[in-house]
């Protein structure tokens, strides 16, 4: 082979999966794609994803790479995999990339979106793709809190307590909050995110929106560097990995 | 009792139901709501819907009425039913209406939306809520066809062949086609619709958009008054009953 890699861009509905990462005896996104690759090529192929989405989290633009053991062209990878993958996972595109490419380490920017369905009544049609918050939320307070959270901070208070990542300093470039009817979409952009970081940010923003936490507490929460300071983790079904940008 | 009725506005994800209408040994929307009403009140209650959505069709604004055997206030009906109904059905509102109200016969206008996901790749996140059409569609032809279909016509060619409805003349007030990225939303508005009429209209419009049928054929299809003239029925999962307007 030429030493080139294949980069896949993937969409999935994470509802019925135990997250991205392969695990023994559990159905995962990575495991399901590796199984389809083995069916397609007859060879075991290990794929490497840009990020490990949690159980129930969705993706419009997850990225993964692998070393192809057979010289299929990109369109053959797309069609072959889409014919074998279940309805809740699909390959949106495939391209050849240099051997130096790495789905995770070459990533320059990631964008996540989190959807809240904010209404006194639950919504059957959004139950798999949004967090239902029935109390009224004060968006202007949430926007003020989001401005304090944006920027270059130590995000230990917003990182899963058990995370092994040592460098907790992240440049959170953007938090944008938009509301349309009962739907609130919060978009996050950064070069990288810590484990559970987006869901923890959303949990904190919703506490502020509900009036349980004050905007003035944000600085202290960041400075305290303690996960216990920052409130609950938002549920997974509202979270979407939207895009990953490379050089 | 006062003789007043309760009007319910309902949202549901129709994916896992055999349609609205109650049927022996099959799970239906109507049957599931009647079961919840019986659990809530201890009495059998028959509900009457504004329209019978097919298996797999969704609703943001289905309407049904019933004669309450117990004098609960509207909010009690909403909360009690929502506590008992499964996640894929919810009551959005309840109100008391005069005994002369009928969900179907008092309706003045119905709005349906049909979603097409138009892309060479299938979309896992839209598989339950849109029809995947992978060929490119010519929207300007579809809009020209929709202008010819709008208005006061005998819609026999767009009505299910086995329908028992005799009056096939419908005033189709509006067809609106909007595209955002890969999503095409077609909105239909009329005082009433015939069986399968929206799905048959969408099937015909997509045939025109694909270039399999010409815009110039539309008038002949309507005038022929024969279901066999008008092409396939679009699949149910793209269809949403959006709203029903009353006096």
PDB file of C-alpha atoms in Angstrom, chain B:
ATOM      1  CA  UNK B   1     -71.678  16.631  34.040  1.00  0.00           C
ATOM      2  CA  UNK B   2     -72.094  19.950  32.288  1.00  0.00           C
ATOM      3  CA  UNK B   3     -72.261  18.425  28.826  1.00  0.00           C
ATOM      4  CA  UNK B   4     -69.000  20.124  27.922  1.00  0.00           C
ATOM      5  CA  UNK B   5     -66.282  18.148  26.157  1.00  0.00           C
ATOM      6  CA  UNK B   6     -62.515  18.058  26.549  1.00  0.00           C
ATOM      7  CA  UNK B   7     -60.398  18.941  23.512  1.00  0.00           C
ATOM      8  CA  UNK B   8     -56.847  17.559  23.553  1.00  0.00           C
ATOM      9  CA  UNK B   9     -53.960  18.735  21.388  1.00  0.00           C
ATOM     10  CA  UNK B  10     -51.448  15.912  20.934  1.00  0.00           C
ATOM     11  CA  UNK B  11     -47.880  15.475  19.771  1.00  0.00           C
ATOM     12  CA  UNK B  12     -46.561  12.048  18.838  1.00  0.00           C
ATOM     13  CA  UNK B  13     -43.739  10.161  17.194  1.00  0.00           C
ATOM     14  CA  UNK B  14     -45.682   7.688  15.057  1.00  0.00           C
ATOM     15  CA  UNK B  15     -42.706   5.399  14.303  1.00  0.00           C
ATOM     16  CA  UNK B  16     -43.727   2.567  16.594  1.00  0.00           C
ATOM     17  CA  UNK B  17     -47.518   2.731  16.091  1.00  0.00           C
ATOM     18  CA  UNK B  18     -49.960   1.170  13.663  1.00  0.00           C
ATOM     19  CA  UNK B  19     -51.406   4.606  13.024  1.00  0.00           C
ATOM     20  CA  UNK B  20     -54.036   6.598  14.900  1.00  0.00           C
ATOM     21  CA  UNK B  21     -57.128   4.416  14.709  1.00  0.00           C
ATOM     22  CA  UNK B  22     -57.843   1.797  17.353  1.00  0.00           C
ATOM     23  CA  UNK B  23     -57.501  -1.784  16.081  1.00  0.00           C
ATOM     24  CA  UNK B  24     -57.703  -5.145  17.811  1.00  0.00           C
ATOM     25  CA  UNK B  25     -54.329  -6.562  18.920  1.00  0.00           C
ATOM     26  CA  UNK B  26     -52.316  -3.657  17.416  1.00  0.00           C
ATOM     27  CA  UNK B  27     -50.710  -0.736  19.226  1.00  0.00           C
ATOM     28  CA  UNK B  28     -52.256   2.503  17.990  1.00  0.00           C
ATOM     29  CA  UNK B  29     -52.165   6.131  19.131  1.00  0.00           C
ATOM     30  CA  UNK B  30     -55.886   6.242  19.841  1.00  0.00           C
ATOM     31  CA  UNK B  31     -55.769   2.930  21.708  1.00  0.00           C
ATOM     32  CA  UNK B  32     -52.809   4.052  23.831  1.00  0.00           C
ATOM     33  CA  UNK B  33     -54.522   7.317  24.815  1.00  0.00           C
ATOM     34  CA  UNK B  34     -57.806   5.549  25.612  1.00  0.00           C
ATOM     35  CA  UNK B  35     -55.895   3.111  27.831  1.00  0.00           C
ATOM     36  CA  UNK B  36     -54.272   6.033  29.700  1.00  0.00           C
ATOM     37  CA  UNK B  37     -57.697   7.699  30.105  1.00  0.00           C
ATOM     38  CA  UNK B  38     -59.081   4.492  31.571  1.00  0.00           C
ATOM     39  CA  UNK B  39     -56.140   4.229  33.980  1.00  0.00           C
ATOM     40  CA  UNK B  40     -56.631   7.865  35.012  1.00  0.00           C
ATOM     41  CA  UNK B  41     -60.399   7.757  35.544  1.00  0.00           C
ATOM     42  CA  UNK B  42     -61.246   4.080  36.051  1.00  0.00           C
ATOM     43  CA  UNK B  43     -63.824   4.421  33.275  1.00  0.00           C
ATOM     44  CA  UNK B  44     -63.854   3.506  29.588  1.00  0.00           C
ATOM     45  CA  UNK B  45     -63.580   6.657  27.431  1.00  0.00           C
ATOM     46  CA  UNK B  46     -63.834   6.768  23.656  1.00  0.00           C
ATOM     47  CA  UNK B  47     -61.899   9.600  21.986  1.00  0.00           C
ATOM     48  CA  UNK B  48     -62.603  11.017  18.558  1.00  0.00           C
ATOM     49  CA  UNK B  49     -59.678  12.293  16.478  1.00  0.00           C
ATOM     50  CA  UNK B  50     -59.580  15.001  13.843  1.00  0.00           C
ATOM     51  CA  UNK B  51     -57.905  12.699  11.341  1.00  0.00           C
ATOM     52  CA  UNK B  52     -56.569   9.170  11.109  1.00  0.00           C
ATOM     53  CA  UNK B  53     -52.831   9.410  10.668  1.00  0.00           C
ATOM     54  CA  UNK B  54     -51.305   6.335   9.002  1.00  0.00           C
ATOM     55  CA  UNK B  55     -48.745   3.996  10.554  1.00  0.00           C
ATOM     56  CA  UNK B  56     -45.425   5.837  10.926  1.00  0.00           C
ATOM     57  CA  UNK B  57     -46.910   9.338  10.454  1.00  0.00           C
ATOM     58  CA  UNK B  58     -46.155  11.921  13.167  1.00  0.00           C
ATOM     59  CA  UNK B  59     -48.093  14.813  14.693  1.00  0.00           C
ATOM     60  CA  UNK B  60     -47.191  18.089  16.332  1.00  0.00           C
ATOM     61  CA  UNK B  61     -50.836  19.116  16.552  1.00  0.00           C
ATOM     62  CA  UNK B  62     -53.342  16.274  16.304  1.00  0.00           C
ATOM     63  CA  UNK B  63     -56.664  17.102  17.981  1.00  0.00           C
ATOM     64  CA  UNK B  64     -59.138  14.767  19.694  1.00  0.00           C
ATOM     65  CA  UNK B  65     -62.179  15.232  21.901  1.00  0.00           C
ATOM     66  CA  UNK B  66     -64.025  13.159  24.478  1.00  0.00           C
ATOM     67  CA  UNK B  67     -66.874  13.408  26.953  1.00  0.00           C
ATOM     68  CA  UNK B  68     -65.300  13.505  30.421  1.00  0.00           C
ATOM     69  CA  UNK B  69     -66.894  11.087  32.927  1.00  0.00           C
ATOM     70  CA  UNK B  70     -65.227  12.944  35.833  1.00  0.00           C
ATOM     71  CA  UNK B  71     -64.983  16.722  36.358  1.00  0.00           C
ATOM     72  CA  UNK B  72     -61.178  17.198  36.174  1.00  0.00           C
ATOM     73  CA  UNK B  73     -59.940  20.625  35.199  1.00  0.00           C
ATOM     74  CA  UNK B  74     -57.922  20.893  31.954  1.00  0.00           C
ATOM     75  CA  UNK B  75     -54.512  20.962  33.665  1.00  0.00           C
ATOM     76  CA  UNK B  76     -55.340  17.729  35.512  1.00  0.00           C
ATOM     77  CA  UNK B  77     -56.124  16.006  32.220  1.00  0.00           C
ATOM     78  CA  UNK B  78     -52.783  17.180  30.777  1.00  0.00           C
ATOM     79  CA  UNK B  79     -50.651  16.204  33.767  1.00  0.00           C
ATOM     80  CA  UNK B  80     -52.485  12.969  34.500  1.00  0.00           C
ATOM     81  CA  UNK B  81     -52.307  11.756  30.903  1.00  0.00           C
ATOM     82  CA  UNK B  82     -48.673  12.820  30.424  1.00  0.00           C
ATOM     83  CA  UNK B  83     -47.704  10.868  33.540  1.00  0.00           C
ATOM     84  CA  UNK B  84     -49.322   7.718  32.100  1.00  0.00           C
ATOM     85  CA  UNK B  85     -48.559   8.007  28.386  1.00  0.00           C
ATOM     86  CA  UNK B  86     -45.335   6.561  26.922  1.00  0.00           C
ATOM     87  CA  UNK B  87     -42.505   8.905  25.886  1.00  0.00           C
ATOM     88  CA  UNK B  88     -43.557   8.951  22.233  1.00  0.00           C
ATOM     89  CA  UNK B  89     -47.020  10.483  22.877  1.00  0.00           C
ATOM     90  CA  UNK B  90     -47.815  13.639  24.841  1.00  0.00           C
ATOM     91  CA  UNK B  91     -50.716  15.956  25.491  1.00  0.00           C
ATOM     92  CA  UNK B  92     -49.683  19.536  24.697  1.00  0.00           C
ATOM     93  CA  UNK B  93     -52.900  21.119  25.939  1.00  0.00           C
ATOM     94  CA  UNK B  94     -56.436  20.396  27.090  1.00  0.00           C
ATOM     95  CA  UNK B  95     -59.404  22.726  27.102  1.00  0.00           C
ATOM     96  CA  UNK B  96     -63.108  22.597  27.777  1.00  0.00           C
ATOM     97  CA  UNK B  97     -65.228  23.053  24.650  1.00  0.00           C
ATOM     98  CA  UNK B  98     -68.996  23.158  24.070  1.00  0.00           C
ATOM     99  CA  UNK B  99     -70.885  19.895  23.447  1.00  0.00           C
ATOM    100  CA  UNK B 100     -71.279  21.004  19.814  1.00  0.00           C
ATOM    101  CA  UNK B 101     -67.514  20.707  19.229  1.00  0.00           C
ATOM    102  CA  UNK B 102     -66.240  17.833  17.103  1.00  0.00           C
ATOM    103  CA  UNK B 103     -62.512  17.349  16.490  1.00  0.00           C
ATOM    104  CA  UNK B 104     -63.129  16.311  12.902  1.00  0.00           C
ATOM    105  CA  UNK B 105     -66.298  18.088  11.808  1.00  0.00           C
ATOM    106  CA  UNK B 106     -65.545  21.446  13.474  1.00  0.00           C
ATOM    107  CA  UNK B 107     -62.080  21.677  11.864  1.00  0.00           C
ATOM    108  CA  UNK B 108     -61.715  24.633   9.482  1.00  0.00           C
ATOM    109  CA  UNK B 109     -58.179  24.143   8.233  1.00  0.00           C
ATOM    110  CA  UNK B 110     -55.475  21.504   8.474  1.00  0.00           C
ATOM    111  CA  UNK B 111     -51.768  21.948   7.906  1.00  0.00           C
ATOM    112  CA  UNK B 112     -49.441  19.082   7.079  1.00  0.00           C
ATOM    113  CA  UNK B 113     -45.682  19.222   6.503  1.00  0.00           C
ATOM    114  CA  UNK B 114     -43.674  16.646   4.600  1.00  0.00           C
ATOM    115  CA  UNK B 115     -39.883  16.471   5.008  1.00  0.00           C
ATOM    116  CA  UNK B 116     -37.544  15.123   2.325  1.00  0.00           C
ATOM    117  CA  UNK B 117     -33.860  14.585   3.061  1.00  0.00           C
ATOM    118  CA  UNK B 118     -32.291  15.173  -0.351  1.00  0.00           C
ATOM    119  CA  UNK B 119     -28.684  13.994  -0.401  1.00  0.00           C
ATOM    120  CA  UNK B 120     -26.606  11.223  -1.986  1.00  0.00           C
ATOM    121  CA  UNK B 121     -25.918   9.930   1.557  1.00  0.00           C
ATOM    122  CA  UNK B 122     -28.567   8.670   3.943  1.00  0.00           C
ATOM    123  CA  UNK B 123     -28.958  10.516   7.259  1.00  0.00           C
ATOM    124  CA  UNK B 124     -29.173   8.410  10.446  1.00  0.00           C
ATOM    125  CA  UNK B 125     -30.476  11.368  12.444  1.00  0.00           C
ATOM    126  CA  UNK B 126     -33.336  11.990  10.014  1.00  0.00           C
ATOM    127  CA  UNK B 127     -34.244   8.400   9.185  1.00  0.00           C
ATOM    128  CA  UNK B 128     -37.382   8.399  11.351  1.00  0.00           C
ATOM    129  CA  UNK B 129     -38.588  11.859  10.323  1.00  0.00           C
ATOM    130  CA  UNK B 130     -37.844  12.342   6.603  1.00  0.00           C
ATOM    131  CA  UNK B 131     -37.951  10.547   3.270  1.00  0.00           C
ATOM    132  CA  UNK B 132     -34.458  10.049   1.912  1.00  0.00           C
ATOM    133  CA  UNK B 133     -34.380  10.936  -1.810  1.00  0.00           C
ATOM    134  CA  UNK B 134     -30.828  10.579  -3.090  1.00  0.00           C
ATOM    135  CA  UNK B 135     -31.329  11.861  -6.652  1.00  0.00           C
ATOM    136  CA  UNK B 136     -31.071  15.611  -7.233  1.00  0.00           C
ATOM    137  CA  UNK B 137     -34.507  17.277  -7.385  1.00  0.00           C
ATOM    138  CA  UNK B 138     -35.421  20.211  -9.601  1.00  0.00           C
ATOM    139  CA  UNK B 139     -37.212  22.475  -7.163  1.00  0.00           C
ATOM    140  CA  UNK B 140     -38.326  24.973  -9.758  1.00  0.00           C
ATOM    141  CA  UNK B 141     -40.221  22.226 -11.617  1.00  0.00           C
ATOM    142  CA  UNK B 142     -41.692  21.008  -8.336  1.00  0.00           C
ATOM    143  CA  UNK B 143     -42.872  24.547  -7.542  1.00  0.00           C
ATOM    144  CA  UNK B 144     -44.457  24.905 -10.981  1.00  0.00           C
ATOM    145  CA  UNK B 145     -46.251  21.568 -10.523  1.00  0.00           C
ATOM    146  CA  UNK B 146     -47.408  22.614  -7.055  1.00  0.00           C
ATOM    147  CA  UNK B 147     -48.992  25.772  -8.460  1.00  0.00           C
ATOM    148  CA  UNK B 148     -51.051  23.619 -10.844  1.00  0.00           C
ATOM    149  CA  UNK B 149     -52.099  21.303  -8.004  1.00  0.00           C
ATOM    150  CA  UNK B 150     -53.150  24.168  -5.739  1.00  0.00           C
ATOM    151  CA  UNK B 151     -56.783  25.201  -5.875  1.00  0.00           C
ATOM    152  CA  UNK B 152     -60.219  23.640  -6.180  1.00  0.00           C
ATOM    153  CA  UNK B 153     -59.880  20.258  -7.882  1.00  0.00           C
ATOM    154  CA  UNK B 154     -61.273  16.746  -7.942  1.00  0.00           C
ATOM    155  CA  UNK B 155     -58.345  14.931  -6.284  1.00  0.00           C
ATOM    156  CA  UNK B 156     -59.454  11.353  -7.115  1.00  0.00           C
ATOM    157  CA  UNK B 157     -56.065  10.731  -8.767  1.00  0.00           C
ATOM    158  CA  UNK B 158     -54.320  11.669  -5.508  1.00  0.00           C
ATOM    159  CA  UNK B 159     -56.682   9.754  -3.191  1.00  0.00           C
ATOM    160  CA  UNK B 160     -56.101   6.188  -1.955  1.00  0.00           C
ATOM    161  CA  UNK B 161     -57.729   3.804  -4.439  1.00  0.00           C
ATOM    162  CA  UNK B 162     -59.760   2.042  -1.740  1.00  0.00           C
ATOM    163  CA  UNK B 163     -61.075   5.207  -0.071  1.00  0.00           C
ATOM    164  CA  UNK B 164     -64.801   5.295   0.650  1.00  0.00           C
ATOM    165  CA  UNK B 165     -64.962   9.095   0.570  1.00  0.00           C
ATOM    166  CA  UNK B 166     -67.336  10.096  -2.212  1.00  0.00           C
ATOM    167  CA  UNK B 167     -66.683  13.806  -2.340  1.00  0.00           C
ATOM    168  CA  UNK B 168     -63.201  14.084  -3.812  1.00  0.00           C
ATOM    169  CA  UNK B 169     -63.333  17.806  -4.475  1.00  0.00           C
ATOM    170  CA  UNK B 170     -60.927  19.594  -2.175  1.00  0.00           C
ATOM    171  CA  UNK B 171     -59.845  23.202  -2.036  1.00  0.00           C
ATOM    172  CA  UNK B 172     -56.083  22.794  -1.659  1.00  0.00           C
ATOM    173  CA  UNK B 173     -55.271  26.298  -0.487  1.00  0.00           C
ATOM    174  CA  UNK B 174     -51.493  26.134  -0.275  1.00  0.00           C
ATOM    175  CA  UNK B 175     -48.449  24.104  -1.237  1.00  0.00           C
ATOM    176  CA  UNK B 176     -45.177  25.708  -0.168  1.00  0.00           C
ATOM    177  CA  UNK B 177     -41.758  24.217  -0.900  1.00  0.00           C
ATOM    178  CA  UNK B 178     -38.732  25.376   1.104  1.00  0.00           C
ATOM    179  CA  UNK B 179     -35.188  24.059   1.033  1.00  0.00           C
ATOM    180  CA  UNK B 180     -32.544  24.467   3.763  1.00  0.00           C
ATOM    181  CA  UNK B 181     -29.271  22.616   3.198  1.00  0.00           C
ATOM    182  CA  UNK B 182     -30.313  19.042   2.367  1.00  0.00           C
ATOM    183  CA  UNK B 183     -33.806  19.352   3.802  1.00  0.00           C
ATOM    184  CA  UNK B 184     -36.883  20.072   1.716  1.00  0.00           C
ATOM    185  CA  UNK B 185     -40.033  20.960   3.646  1.00  0.00           C
ATOM    186  CA  UNK B 186     -43.331  20.903   1.762  1.00  0.00           C
ATOM    187  CA  UNK B 187     -46.268  22.465   3.583  1.00  0.00           C
ATOM    188  CA  UNK B 188     -49.881  21.721   2.597  1.00  0.00           C
ATOM    189  CA  UNK B 189     -52.966  23.563   3.781  1.00  0.00           C
ATOM    190  CA  UNK B 190     -56.619  22.732   3.112  1.00  0.00           C
ATOM    191  CA  UNK B 191     -59.944  22.535   4.952  1.00  0.00           C
ATOM    192  CA  UNK B 192     -59.720  18.738   4.650  1.00  0.00           C
ATOM    193  CA  UNK B 193     -57.568  16.114   2.968  1.00  0.00           C
ATOM    194  CA  UNK B 194     -58.429  12.772   1.352  1.00  0.00           C
ATOM    195  CA  UNK B 195     -56.855   9.471   2.401  1.00  0.00           C
ATOM    196  CA  UNK B 196     -53.119   9.378   1.494  1.00  0.00           C
ATOM    197  CA  UNK B 197     -53.590  12.672  -0.362  1.00  0.00           C
ATOM    198  CA  UNK B 198     -50.507  14.431   1.046  1.00  0.00           C
ATOM    199  CA  UNK B 199     -48.245  11.395   0.545  1.00  0.00           C
ATOM    200  CA  UNK B 200     -49.578  10.959  -2.995  1.00  0.00           C
ATOM    201  CA  UNK B 201     -49.016  14.651  -3.769  1.00  0.00           C
ATOM    202  CA  UNK B 202     -45.441  14.363  -2.472  1.00  0.00           C
ATOM    203  CA  UNK B 203     -44.893  11.188  -4.523  1.00  0.00           C
ATOM    204  CA  UNK B 204     -46.039  13.031  -7.646  1.00  0.00           C
ATOM    205  CA  UNK B 205     -44.002  16.180  -6.901  1.00  0.00           C
ATOM    206  CA  UNK B 206     -40.863  14.071  -6.411  1.00  0.00           C
ATOM    207  CA  UNK B 207     -41.485  12.307  -9.735  1.00  0.00           C
ATOM    208  CA  UNK B 208     -41.599  15.765 -11.340  1.00  0.00           C
ATOM    209  CA  UNK B 209     -38.477  16.878  -9.439  1.00  0.00           C
ATOM    210  CA  UNK B 210     -36.595  13.783 -10.623  1.00  0.00           C
ATOM    211  CA  UNK B 211     -37.652  14.465 -14.207  1.00  0.00           C
ATOM    212  CA  UNK B 212     -39.692  11.257 -14.534  1.00  0.00           C
ATOM    213  CA  UNK B 213     -42.901  13.231 -15.030  1.00  0.00           C
ATOM    214  CA  UNK B 214     -43.384  16.589 -16.750  1.00  0.00           C
ATOM    215  CA  UNK B 215     -45.086  19.632 -15.273  1.00  0.00           C
ATOM    216  CA  UNK B 216     -47.317  19.595 -18.336  1.00  0.00           C
ATOM    217  CA  UNK B 217     -48.784  16.244 -17.250  1.00  0.00           C
ATOM    218  CA  UNK B 218     -50.327  17.623 -14.052  1.00  0.00           C
ATOM    219  CA  UNK B 219     -53.600  18.851 -15.537  1.00  0.00           C
ATOM    220  CA  UNK B 220     -54.197  15.536 -17.294  1.00  0.00           C
ATOM    221  CA  UNK B 221     -53.478  13.604 -14.098  1.00  0.00           C
ATOM    222  CA  UNK B 222     -56.091  15.625 -12.209  1.00  0.00           C
ATOM    223  CA  UNK B 223     -58.637  15.435 -15.016  1.00  0.00           C
ATOM    224  CA  UNK B 224     -58.185  11.666 -15.448  1.00  0.00           C
ATOM    225  CA  UNK B 225     -59.559  11.012 -11.927  1.00  0.00           C
ATOM    226  CA  UNK B 226     -57.686   7.741 -11.641  1.00  0.00           C
ATOM    227  CA  UNK B 227     -55.216   6.939  -8.877  1.00  0.00           C
ATOM    228  CA  UNK B 228     -53.064   4.935 -11.305  1.00  0.00           C
ATOM    229  CA  UNK B 229     -52.160   8.122 -13.194  1.00  0.00           C
ATOM    230  CA  UNK B 230     -50.347   9.912 -10.381  1.00  0.00           C
ATOM    231  CA  UNK B 231     -47.288   7.927  -9.382  1.00  0.00           C
ATOM    232  CA  UNK B 232     -46.140   6.414  -6.076  1.00  0.00           C
ATOM    233  CA  UNK B 233     -47.154   7.186  -2.503  1.00  0.00           C
ATOM    234  CA  UNK B 234     -44.362   8.833  -0.485  1.00  0.00           C
ATOM    235  CA  UNK B 235     -43.381   6.865   2.644  1.00  0.00           C
ATOM    236  CA  UNK B 236     -45.056   7.761   5.949  1.00  0.00           C
ATOM    237  CA  UNK B 237     -42.085   8.809   8.100  1.00  0.00           C
ATOM    238  CA  UNK B 238     -41.707  12.222   6.371  1.00  0.00           C
ATOM    239  CA  UNK B 239     -45.281  13.301   7.154  1.00  0.00           C
ATOM    240  CA  UNK B 240     -46.314  15.508  10.094  1.00  0.00           C
ATOM    241  CA  UNK B 241     -49.802  16.691  10.997  1.00  0.00           C
ATOM    242  CA  UNK B 242     -48.780  20.205  12.097  1.00  0.00           C
ATOM    243  CA  UNK B 243     -51.955  22.030  13.168  1.00  0.00           C
ATOM    244  CA  UNK B 244     -55.691  22.046  12.931  1.00  0.00           C
ATOM    245  CA  UNK B 245     -57.518  25.348  13.089  1.00  0.00           C
ATOM    246  CA  UNK B 246     -61.043  25.717  14.482  1.00  0.00           C
ATOM    247  CA  UNK B 247     -63.419  28.661  14.469  1.00  0.00           C
TER     248      UNK B 247
END
